[in-house]
Amino acid sequence: MPISGRRRNKVKGVQFTIMVVGASGTGRTTFVNTLCEADVLQHKEIEPPESVHLEQGIKIKPANVELEEDGIRIALTVVDTPGFGDSIDNEHGFQEIMHYLERQYDDILAEQSRIKRNPRFRDNRVHALLYFIPPTGHSLREMDIELMRRLSPRVNVIPVIGKADSLTPKELKAFKKRIMEDIDFYEIPIYNFPYDVEEDDEDTITDNMELRALLPFAVVGSEEEIEIEGEPVRVRVYPWGTVEVDNPNHSDFVRLRSAILGSHLNDLKSLTEDILYETYRTEKLSRSADSNIRDSQILPHELATQSVRIKEEQLRREEEKARIPLREVELRVQREINEKRQELMAKEAALRNLESRITAQAGTSF
């Protein structure tokens, strides 16, 4: 459902929130720092070899930065998700991101329910989620499909190919085509720059058609500048040449930045407010009403039985949580035993080799 007549109406001083999601190494951090022209996110530190195999889990890290776009001040919040996609089982990562998105909706729902509103309340709803797809050149992975499918009902998902300079133009074109075929096949409702041919003006329709044709955006980020013809240019330098971040022939970065922080900022906010949040709000209130009706129909002895079941379920969950650390300890101990066994076998092999050489030398001397 397109929101007409709002894309080009900028407001003086706006709050805007984006979330960046993608596995380590897909270029999230560099992209954000390039987008904001500042060191907003810190690069991941190289872990020591003895702990690199340990799963750290996902973290949700918001960061605030002030930007100015065409004379308009933007209070931008960037929500980073380090650790997503780095585990064997990413179900916990899906849930953490979903819970974060819904918590922001719950906060504003609670604020709107107050008789006296808090004038300092900050709306932290996420208006756009940039999902970074690794430049494999193949197609979407099951994890990519599952994440975009789950989160699209709660946030405007925009797919992005990170480190797109890893692919040749021909490979990139084919990769984009396969990704969009997968998105259409699995009916994933991404943000595809909607327009209405009957209500929108010709410039808006043309602009949105061009942006839609670029999906998924192939981006390159860089925190390095060099001078080209006397002008500072953000580039990635390679032995075979340079990739210019702001050159539309090299990257879709400029078009993406212009869309989310300029022409489509208000459209993303309006869709979040009028469609995504209202849908969640309706579902939440409906569930609450249904629950109240069911509770009013429960007899006293049934209510007591239900209370016992809830308590039993809580105890069961606590026992499961207690078993998880024990299982982790067992796995760690088993890994250490296997490592020690391999070291012992290697030393025994070296010792046998040494004995063989000593025997051979002794036989030669006689």
mmCIF file of C-alpha atoms in Angstrom:
data_model
loop_
_atom_site.group_PDB
_atom_site.id
_atom_site.type_symbol
_atom_site.label_atom_id
_atom_site.label_comp_id
_atom_site.label_asym_id
_atom_site.label_seq_id
_atom_site.Cartn_x
_atom_site.Cartn_y
_atom_site.Cartn_z
ATOM 1 C CA MET A 1 0.000 0.000 0.000
ATOM 2 C CA PRO A 2 1.855 3.103 -1.193
ATOM 3 C CA ILE A 3 1.872 6.306 0.812
ATOM 4 C CA SER A 4 1.392 9.033 -1.767
ATOM 5 C CA GLY A 5 2.504 12.628 -1.726
ATOM 6 C CA ARG A 6 4.894 12.222 1.225
ATOM 7 C CA ARG A 7 8.173 11.119 -0.264
ATOM 8 C CA ARG A 8 9.474 14.568 -1.062
ATOM 9 C CA ASN A 9 8.022 16.456 1.907
ATOM 10 C CA LYS A 10 10.946 16.756 4.304
ATOM 11 C CA VAL A 11 10.453 17.942 7.860
ATOM 12 C CA LYS A 12 12.873 20.122 9.753
ATOM 13 C CA GLY A 13 14.629 17.964 12.336
ATOM 14 C CA VAL A 14 13.513 14.332 12.104
ATOM 15 C CA GLN A 15 14.213 11.165 14.044
ATOM 16 C CA PHE A 16 15.029 8.146 11.940
ATOM 17 C CA THR A 17 16.163 4.648 12.880
ATOM 18 C CA ILE A 18 17.771 1.982 10.739
ATOM 19 C CA MET A 19 18.886 -1.496 11.716
ATOM 20 C CA VAL A 20 21.753 -3.290 9.965
ATOM 21 C CA VAL A 21 21.740 -7.088 9.991
ATOM 22 C CA GLY A 22 24.172 -9.516 8.415
ATOM 23 C CA ALA A 23 26.839 -12.050 9.246
ATOM 24 C CA SER A 24 30.360 -10.943 10.160
ATOM 25 C CA GLY A 25 32.398 -9.990 7.122
ATOM 26 C CA THR A 26 29.535 -8.683 4.982
ATOM 27 C CA GLY A 27 30.588 -5.022 5.342
ATOM 28 C CA ARG A 28 27.988 -3.732 7.848
ATOM 29 C CA THR A 29 30.406 -1.689 9.955
ATOM 30 C CA THR A 30 32.214 -0.078 7.025
ATOM 31 C CA PHE A 31 28.891 0.704 5.327
ATOM 32 C CA VAL A 32 27.505 2.491 8.421
ATOM 33 C CA ASN A 33 30.695 4.495 8.940
ATOM 34 C CA THR A 34 30.652 5.433 5.250
ATOM 35 C CA LEU A 35 26.969 6.348 5.417
ATOM 36 C CA CYS A 36 27.482 8.627 8.428
ATOM 37 C CA GLU A 37 30.987 9.815 7.442
ATOM 38 C CA ALA A 38 32.083 9.070 11.009
ATOM 39 C CA ASP A 39 33.338 6.181 13.144
ATOM 40 C CA VAL A 40 29.890 5.258 14.461
ATOM 41 C CA LEU A 41 30.580 1.521 14.764
ATOM 42 C CA GLN A 42 33.794 -0.130 15.889
ATOM 43 C CA HIS A 43 35.324 -2.858 13.763
ATOM 44 C CA LYS A 44 35.371 -6.353 15.230
ATOM 45 C CA GLU A 45 38.606 -7.173 17.025
ATOM 46 C CA ILE A 46 40.546 -10.235 15.927
ATOM 47 C CA GLU A 47 39.983 -12.947 18.501
ATOM 48 C CA PRO A 48 42.814 -15.139 19.843
ATOM 49 C CA PRO A 49 42.985 -18.625 18.246
ATOM 50 C CA GLU A 50 42.065 -20.404 21.489
ATOM 51 C CA SER A 51 38.671 -18.648 21.734
ATOM 52 C CA VAL A 52 37.727 -18.046 18.098
ATOM 53 C CA HIS A 53 35.627 -21.239 17.991
ATOM 54 C CA LEU A 54 33.398 -20.142 20.888
ATOM 55 C CA GLU A 55 29.988 -18.775 19.898
ATOM 56 C CA GLN A 56 29.473 -15.273 21.295
ATOM 57 C CA GLY A 57 25.801 -14.915 20.404
ATOM 58 C CA ILE A 58 23.999 -11.882 19.008
ATOM 59 C CA LYS A 59 24.101 -8.423 20.584
ATOM 60 C CA ILE A 60 21.758 -5.501 19.844
ATOM 61 C CA LYS A 61 23.710 -2.215 19.903
ATOM 62 C CA PRO A 62 22.004 1.133 19.101
ATOM 63 C CA ALA A 63 24.223 4.126 18.295
ATOM 64 C CA ASN A 64 23.084 7.727 17.806
ATOM 65 C CA VAL A 65 24.529 10.248 15.375
ATOM 66 C CA GLU A 66 23.474 13.684 14.095
ATOM 67 C CA LEU A 67 23.458 14.162 10.322
ATOM 68 C CA GLU A 68 22.494 16.975 7.998
ATOM 69 C CA GLU A 69 21.024 16.110 4.626
ATOM 70 C CA ASP A 70 20.155 18.959 2.219
ATOM 71 C CA GLY A 71 19.936 21.363 5.153
ATOM 72 C CA ILE A 72 17.677 19.035 7.169
ATOM 73 C CA ARG A 73 18.917 17.813 10.548
ATOM 74 C CA ILE A 74 18.457 14.060 11.059
ATOM 75 C CA ALA A 75 18.774 12.456 14.487
ATOM 76 C CA LEU A 76 19.809 9.043 13.194
ATOM 77 C CA THR A 77 19.870 5.898 15.316
ATOM 78 C CA VAL A 78 21.778 2.952 13.881
ATOM 79 C CA VAL A 79 21.005 -0.402 15.487
ATOM 80 C CA ASP A 80 23.810 -2.881 14.888
ATOM 81 C CA THR A 81 23.466 -6.644 15.398
ATOM 82 C CA PRO A 82 26.984 -8.093 15.846
ATOM 83 C CA GLY A 83 27.049 -11.867 16.213
ATOM 84 C CA PHE A 84 24.076 -12.572 13.966
ATOM 85 C CA GLY A 85 24.712 -15.393 11.508
ATOM 86 C CA ASP A 86 27.896 -16.536 13.253
ATOM 87 C CA SER A 87 26.278 -19.464 15.091
ATOM 88 C CA ILE A 88 25.391 -22.917 13.844
ATOM 89 C CA ASP A 89 21.794 -22.395 14.996
ATOM 90 C CA ASN A 90 20.592 -18.813 14.437
ATOM 91 C CA GLU A 91 17.101 -19.249 15.875
ATOM 92 C CA HIS A 92 18.104 -17.245 18.955
ATOM 93 C CA GLY A 93 19.315 -14.430 16.672
ATOM 94 C CA PHE A 94 15.972 -14.322 14.830
ATOM 95 C CA GLN A 95 14.101 -14.126 18.126
ATOM 96 C CA GLU A 96 16.336 -11.409 19.599
ATOM 97 C CA ILE A 97 15.866 -9.144 16.581
ATOM 98 C CA MET A 98 12.110 -9.748 16.503
ATOM 99 C CA HIS A 99 11.826 -9.075 20.242
ATOM 100 C CA TYR A 100 13.754 -5.816 19.854
ATOM 101 C CA LEU A 101 11.469 -4.623 17.036
ATOM 102 C CA GLU A 102 8.325 -5.512 18.976
ATOM 103 C CA ARG A 103 9.624 -3.929 22.198
ATOM 104 C CA GLN A 104 9.792 -0.572 20.437
ATOM 105 C CA TYR A 105 6.166 -1.009 19.352
ATOM 106 C CA ASP A 106 5.188 -2.017 22.892
ATOM 107 C CA ASP A 107 6.894 1.080 24.317
ATOM 108 C CA ILE A 108 4.980 3.465 22.084
ATOM 109 C CA LEU A 109 1.735 1.554 22.626
ATOM 110 C CA ALA A 110 2.190 1.983 26.369
ATOM 111 C CA GLU A 111 3.010 5.684 25.921
ATOM 112 C CA GLN A 112 -0.089 6.250 23.787
ATOM 113 C CA SER A 113 -2.191 4.567 26.483
ATOM 114 C CA ARG A 114 -1.115 7.054 29.143
ATOM 115 C CA ILE A 115 -3.483 9.803 30.228
ATOM 116 C CA LYS A 116 -0.543 12.188 30.533
ATOM 117 C CA ARG A 117 2.102 11.762 27.842
ATOM 118 C CA ASN A 118 5.827 12.072 28.505
ATOM 119 C CA PRO A 119 7.079 15.073 26.470
ATOM 120 C CA ARG A 120 10.595 13.579 26.443
ATOM 121 C CA PHE A 121 9.506 10.171 25.157
ATOM 122 C CA ARG A 122 11.707 9.007 22.288
ATOM 123 C CA ASP A 123 10.210 6.963 19.490
ATOM 124 C CA ASN A 124 12.753 4.208 18.759
ATOM 125 C CA ARG A 125 10.735 2.241 16.217
ATOM 126 C CA VAL A 126 12.953 0.890 13.441
ATOM 127 C CA HIS A 127 11.957 2.422 10.110
ATOM 128 C CA ALA A 128 14.226 0.399 7.818
ATOM 129 C CA LEU A 129 16.224 -2.808 8.158
ATOM 130 C CA LEU A 130 19.158 -3.195 5.777
ATOM 131 C CA TYR A 131 19.869 -6.910 5.408
ATOM 132 C CA PHE A 132 23.380 -7.622 4.142
ATOM 133 C CA ILE A 133 23.604 -10.620 1.837
ATOM 134 C CA PRO A 134 27.112 -12.095 1.403
ATOM 135 C CA PRO A 135 28.432 -11.793 -2.193
ATOM 136 C CA THR A 136 28.450 -15.539 -2.910
ATOM 137 C CA GLY A 137 27.228 -15.150 -6.483
ATOM 138 C CA HIS A 138 24.797 -18.067 -6.033
ATOM 139 C CA SER A 139 21.372 -17.457 -4.499
ATOM 140 C CA LEU A 140 19.733 -16.730 -1.156
ATOM 141 C CA ARG A 141 20.567 -19.080 1.691
ATOM 142 C CA GLU A 142 17.870 -20.579 3.898
ATOM 143 C CA MET A 143 18.918 -18.177 6.684
ATOM 144 C CA ASP A 144 18.472 -15.161 4.366
ATOM 145 C CA ILE A 145 14.996 -16.285 3.308
ATOM 146 C CA GLU A 146 13.895 -17.086 6.865
ATOM 147 C CA LEU A 147 15.080 -13.779 8.334
ATOM 148 C CA MET A 148 13.510 -11.555 5.672
ATOM 149 C CA ARG A 149 10.281 -13.547 5.717
ATOM 150 C CA ARG A 150 9.962 -13.365 9.515
ATOM 151 C CA LEU A 151 10.878 -9.707 9.931
ATOM 152 C CA SER A 152 9.065 -8.147 6.956
ATOM 153 C CA PRO A 153 5.709 -7.982 8.819
ATOM 154 C CA ARG A 154 7.405 -5.832 11.496
ATOM 155 C CA VAL A 155 9.864 -3.636 9.578
ATOM 156 C CA ASN A 156 10.661 -2.324 6.094
ATOM 157 C CA VAL A 157 13.312 -4.802 4.898
ATOM 158 C CA ILE A 158 15.723 -3.604 2.209
ATOM 159 C CA PRO A 159 18.096 -6.289 0.871
ATOM 160 C CA VAL A 160 21.681 -5.228 0.261
ATOM 161 C CA ILE A 161 24.636 -7.075 -1.248
ATOM 162 C CA GLY A 162 27.665 -6.229 0.894
ATOM 163 C CA LYS A 163 31.183 -5.966 -0.521
ATOM 164 C CA ALA A 164 29.713 -6.003 -4.017
ATOM 165 C CA ASP A 165 33.122 -5.281 -5.575
ATOM 166 C CA SER A 166 33.909 -8.961 -4.923
ATOM 167 C CA LEU A 167 31.873 -9.770 -8.053
ATOM 168 C CA THR A 168 32.357 -8.823 -11.688
ATOM 169 C CA PRO A 169 29.576 -6.724 -13.297
ATOM 170 C CA LYS A 170 28.296 -9.811 -15.109
ATOM 171 C CA GLU A 171 28.305 -11.922 -11.923
ATOM 172 C CA LEU A 172 26.628 -9.131 -9.974
ATOM 173 C CA LYS A 173 23.832 -8.746 -12.505
ATOM 174 C CA ALA A 174 23.116 -12.493 -12.458
ATOM 175 C CA PHE A 175 23.303 -12.584 -8.641
ATOM 176 C CA LYS A 176 20.796 -9.734 -8.293
ATOM 177 C CA LYS A 177 18.426 -11.509 -10.682
ATOM 178 C CA ARG A 178 18.580 -14.783 -8.712
ATOM 179 C CA ILE A 179 17.999 -12.991 -5.406
ATOM 180 C CA MET A 180 14.888 -11.213 -6.693
ATOM 181 C CA GLU A 181 13.607 -14.477 -8.182
ATOM 182 C CA ASP A 182 13.967 -16.091 -4.742
ATOM 183 C CA ILE A 183 12.218 -13.152 -3.059
ATOM 184 C CA ASP A 184 9.315 -13.417 -5.540
ATOM 185 C CA PHE A 185 9.144 -17.218 -5.259
ATOM 186 C CA TYR A 186 9.026 -17.206 -1.451
ATOM 187 C CA GLU A 187 6.698 -14.173 -1.481
ATOM 188 C CA ILE A 188 8.864 -12.111 0.872
ATOM 189 C CA PRO A 189 7.271 -8.647 1.276
ATOM 190 C CA ILE A 190 10.406 -6.493 1.185
ATOM 191 C CA TYR A 191 10.253 -2.717 0.821
ATOM 192 C CA ASN A 192 10.210 -2.401 -2.977
ATOM 193 C CA PHE A 193 9.696 1.356 -3.349
ATOM 194 C CA PRO A 194 5.917 1.254 -3.923
ATOM 195 C CA TYR A 195 4.113 3.740 -6.125
ATOM 196 C CA ASP A 196 0.601 4.387 -7.407
ATOM 197 C CA VAL A 197 0.336 5.105 -11.131
ATOM 198 C CA GLU A 198 -2.971 6.927 -10.596
ATOM 199 C CA GLU A 199 -1.970 9.154 -7.673
ATOM 200 C CA ASP A 200 1.808 9.673 -7.814
ATOM 201 C CA ASP A 201 3.430 12.179 -10.145
ATOM 202 C CA GLU A 202 5.571 11.089 -13.074
ATOM 203 C CA ASP A 203 8.893 11.955 -11.380
ATOM 204 C CA THR A 204 8.019 9.851 -8.307
ATOM 205 C CA ILE A 205 6.979 6.885 -10.450
ATOM 206 C CA THR A 206 10.155 7.094 -12.535
ATOM 207 C CA ASP A 207 12.359 7.449 -9.440
ATOM 208 C CA ASN A 208 10.731 4.466 -7.726
ATOM 209 C CA MET A 209 10.931 2.296 -10.826
ATOM 210 C CA GLU A 210 14.667 3.017 -11.080
ATOM 211 C CA LEU A 211 15.224 2.230 -7.391
ATOM 212 C CA ARG A 212 13.161 -0.945 -7.635
ATOM 213 C CA ALA A 213 15.283 -2.060 -10.588
ATOM 214 C CA LEU A 214 18.431 -1.715 -8.444
ATOM 215 C CA LEU A 215 17.184 -4.162 -5.786
ATOM 216 C CA PRO A 216 19.046 -5.661 -4.046
ATOM 217 C CA PHE A 217 21.408 -2.678 -3.731
ATOM 218 C CA ALA A 218 25.020 -3.585 -4.460
ATOM 219 C CA VAL A 219 27.067 -1.461 -2.075
ATOM 220 C CA VAL A 220 30.732 -0.785 -1.419
ATOM 221 C CA GLY A 221 31.939 1.092 1.634
ATOM 222 C CA SER A 222 35.286 2.643 2.501
ATOM 223 C CA GLU A 223 36.762 4.764 5.263
ATOM 224 C CA GLU A 224 39.754 5.686 3.091
ATOM 225 C CA GLU A 225 40.064 8.747 0.874
ATOM 226 C CA ILE A 226 42.503 9.617 -1.883
ATOM 227 C CA GLU A 227 42.749 12.648 -4.140
ATOM 228 C CA ILE A 228 41.569 12.268 -7.714
ATOM 229 C CA GLU A 229 41.952 15.383 -9.870
ATOM 230 C CA GLY A 230 42.344 17.469 -6.714
ATOM 231 C CA GLU A 231 39.150 16.178 -5.076
ATOM 232 C CA PRO A 232 38.942 13.805 -2.078
ATOM 233 C CA VAL A 233 37.264 10.556 -3.160
ATOM 234 C CA ARG A 234 36.252 7.623 -0.971
ATOM 235 C CA VAL A 235 37.736 4.544 -2.545
ATOM 236 C CA ARG A 236 38.848 0.982 -2.055
ATOM 237 C CA VAL A 237 42.345 0.574 -3.450
ATOM 238 C CA TYR A 238 43.350 -2.703 -5.110
ATOM 239 C CA PRO A 239 46.479 -3.724 -7.044
ATOM 240 C CA TRP A 240 44.426 -3.627 -10.248
ATOM 241 C CA GLY A 241 42.810 -0.231 -9.598
ATOM 242 C CA THR A 242 40.338 1.630 -7.383
ATOM 243 C CA VAL A 243 36.635 1.276 -6.632
ATOM 244 C CA GLU A 244 34.906 4.603 -5.976
ATOM 245 C CA VAL A 245 32.200 4.387 -3.331
ATOM 246 C CA ASP A 246 30.218 7.352 -4.679
ATOM 247 C CA ASN A 247 30.519 6.384 -8.353
ATOM 248 C CA PRO A 248 27.154 4.924 -9.497
ATOM 249 C CA ASN A 249 29.031 2.851 -12.075
ATOM 250 C CA HIS A 250 30.920 1.125 -9.242
ATOM 251 C CA SER A 251 28.311 0.941 -6.462
ATOM 252 C CA ASP A 252 24.643 1.616 -5.611
ATOM 253 C CA PHE A 253 25.718 3.326 -2.377
ATOM 254 C CA VAL A 254 24.748 6.883 -3.402
ATOM 255 C CA ARG A 255 21.279 5.862 -4.607
ATOM 256 C CA LEU A 256 20.633 3.874 -1.415
ATOM 257 C CA ARG A 257 21.830 6.688 0.848
ATOM 258 C CA SER A 258 19.795 9.278 -1.037
ATOM 259 C CA ALA A 259 16.686 7.105 -0.767
ATOM 260 C CA ILE A 260 16.759 6.204 2.936
ATOM 261 C CA LEU A 261 18.014 9.579 4.195
ATOM 262 C CA GLY A 262 16.281 11.754 1.625
ATOM 263 C CA SER A 263 13.546 11.027 -0.884
ATOM 264 C CA HIS A 264 12.012 8.001 0.892
ATOM 265 C CA LEU A 265 12.714 8.811 4.528
ATOM 266 C CA ASN A 266 9.161 10.013 5.179
ATOM 267 C CA ASP A 267 7.659 7.139 3.220
ATOM 268 C CA LEU A 268 9.543 4.641 5.405
ATOM 269 C CA LYS A 269 8.384 6.447 8.546
ATOM 270 C CA SER A 270 4.781 6.596 7.321
ATOM 271 C CA LEU A 271 4.679 2.907 6.426
ATOM 272 C CA THR A 272 6.108 2.066 9.840
ATOM 273 C CA GLU A 273 3.541 4.240 11.627
ATOM 274 C CA ASP A 274 0.428 3.651 9.519
ATOM 275 C CA ILE A 275 0.841 0.048 8.377
ATOM 276 C CA LEU A 276 3.398 -1.985 10.338
ATOM 277 C CA TYR A 277 2.776 -0.489 13.788
ATOM 278 C CA GLU A 278 -1.003 -0.331 13.364
ATOM 279 C CA THR A 279 -1.054 -3.979 12.275
ATOM 280 C CA TYR A 280 0.987 -4.972 15.333
ATOM 281 C CA ARG A 281 -1.156 -2.795 17.605
ATOM 282 C CA THR A 282 -4.363 -4.389 16.286
ATOM 283 C CA GLU A 283 -2.949 -7.907 16.744
ATOM 284 C CA LYS A 284 -1.741 -7.103 20.267
ATOM 285 C CA LEU A 285 -5.042 -5.591 21.419
ATOM 286 C CA SER A 286 -6.975 -8.424 19.793
ATOM 287 C CA ARG A 287 -4.886 -11.046 21.609
ATOM 288 C CA SER A 288 -5.355 -9.162 24.859
ATOM 289 C CA ALA A 289 -9.134 -8.995 24.381
ATOM 290 C CA ASP A 290 -9.351 -12.703 23.509
ATOM 291 C CA SER A 291 -7.282 -13.546 26.572
ATOM 292 C CA ASN A 292 -9.575 -11.479 28.833
ATOM 293 C CA ILE A 293 -12.665 -13.228 27.422
ATOM 294 C CA ARG A 294 -11.133 -16.675 27.961
ATOM 295 C CA ASP A 295 -10.054 -15.761 31.502
ATOM 296 C CA SER A 296 -13.569 -14.568 32.376
ATOM 297 C CA GLN A 297 -14.973 -17.927 31.269
ATOM 298 C CA ILE A 298 -12.599 -20.039 33.383
ATOM 299 C CA LEU A 299 -14.095 -21.592 36.526
ATOM 300 C CA PRO A 300 -12.247 -21.232 39.870
ATOM 301 C CA HIS A 301 -11.013 -24.852 39.926
ATOM 302 C CA GLU A 302 -9.847 -24.557 36.285
ATOM 303 C CA LEU A 303 -8.008 -21.344 37.154
ATOM 304 C CA ALA A 304 -6.183 -23.147 39.975
ATOM 305 C CA THR A 305 -5.230 -26.001 37.631
ATOM 306 C CA GLN A 306 -4.001 -23.495 35.035
ATOM 307 C CA SER A 307 -1.889 -21.754 37.687
ATOM 308 C CA VAL A 308 -0.256 -25.083 38.613
ATOM 309 C CA ARG A 309 0.494 -25.790 34.939
ATOM 310 C CA ILE A 310 2.072 -22.386 34.485
ATOM 311 C CA LYS A 311 4.241 -22.933 37.555
ATOM 312 C CA GLU A 312 5.292 -26.370 36.288
ATOM 313 C CA GLU A 313 6.187 -24.871 32.906
ATOM 314 C CA GLN A 314 8.292 -22.173 34.593
ATOM 315 C CA LEU A 315 10.136 -24.826 36.639
ATOM 316 C CA ARG A 316 10.727 -26.902 33.512
ATOM 317 C CA ARG A 317 12.200 -23.903 31.677
ATOM 318 C CA GLU A 318 14.449 -23.067 34.619
ATOM 319 C CA GLU A 319 15.711 -26.665 34.670
ATOM 320 C CA GLU A 320 16.441 -26.475 30.925
ATOM 321 C CA LYS A 321 18.351 -23.211 31.400
ATOM 322 C CA ALA A 322 20.362 -24.834 34.201
ATOM 323 C CA ARG A 323 21.221 -27.777 31.941
ATOM 324 C CA ILE A 324 22.471 -25.582 29.098
ATOM 325 C CA PRO A 325 25.618 -24.317 30.928
ATOM 326 C CA LEU A 326 26.339 -27.909 32.058
ATOM 327 C CA ARG A 327 26.099 -29.091 28.462
ATOM 328 C CA GLU A 328 28.464 -26.314 27.374
ATOM 329 C CA VAL A 329 30.972 -27.387 30.046
ATOM 330 C CA GLU A 330 30.739 -31.008 28.884
ATOM 331 C CA LEU A 331 31.358 -30.015 25.276
ATOM 332 C CA ARG A 332 34.312 -27.820 26.244
ATOM 333 C CA VAL A 333 35.867 -30.591 28.348
ATOM 334 C CA GLN A 334 35.362 -33.084 25.513
ATOM 335 C CA ARG A 335 37.056 -30.697 23.065
ATOM 336 C CA GLU A 336 39.997 -30.265 25.432
ATOM 337 C CA ILE A 337 40.305 -34.057 25.859
ATOM 338 C CA ASN A 338 40.304 -34.523 22.071
ATOM 339 C CA GLU A 339 42.936 -31.805 21.657
ATOM 340 C CA LYS A 340 45.174 -33.394 24.328
ATOM 341 C CA ARG A 341 44.713 -36.817 22.738
ATOM 342 C CA GLN A 342 45.770 -35.437 19.349
ATOM 343 C CA GLU A 343 48.811 -33.760 20.913
ATOM 344 C CA LEU A 344 49.785 -37.049 22.647
ATOM 345 C CA MET A 345 49.407 -39.022 19.413
ATOM 346 C CA ALA A 346 51.574 -36.469 17.602
ATOM 347 C CA LYS A 347 54.287 -36.729 20.282
ATOM 348 C CA GLU A 348 54.187 -40.545 20.156
ATOM 349 C CA ALA A 349 54.559 -40.465 16.383
ATOM 350 C CA ALA A 350 57.509 -38.060 16.692
ATOM 351 C CA LEU A 351 59.102 -40.338 19.321
ATOM 352 C CA ARG A 352 58.739 -43.417 17.116
ATOM 353 C CA ASN A 353 60.241 -41.503 14.235
ATOM 354 C CA LEU A 354 63.179 -40.465 16.418
ATOM 355 C CA GLU A 355 63.738 -44.064 17.608
ATOM 356 C CA SER A 356 63.703 -45.282 14.014
ATOM 357 C CA ARG A 357 66.347 -42.730 13.007
ATOM 358 C CA ILE A 358 68.549 -43.620 16.005
ATOM 359 C CA THR A 359 68.283 -47.335 15.152
ATOM 360 C CA ALA A 360 69.119 -46.638 11.522
ATOM 361 C CA GLN A 361 72.155 -44.515 12.474
ATOM 362 C CA ALA A 362 73.358 -47.207 14.884
ATOM 363 C CA GLY A 363 73.146 -49.871 12.173
ATOM 364 C CA THR A 364 75.089 -47.669 9.747
ATOM 365 C CA SER A 365 77.909 -47.074 12.269
ATOM 366 C CA PHE A 366 78.453 -50.865 12.635
#
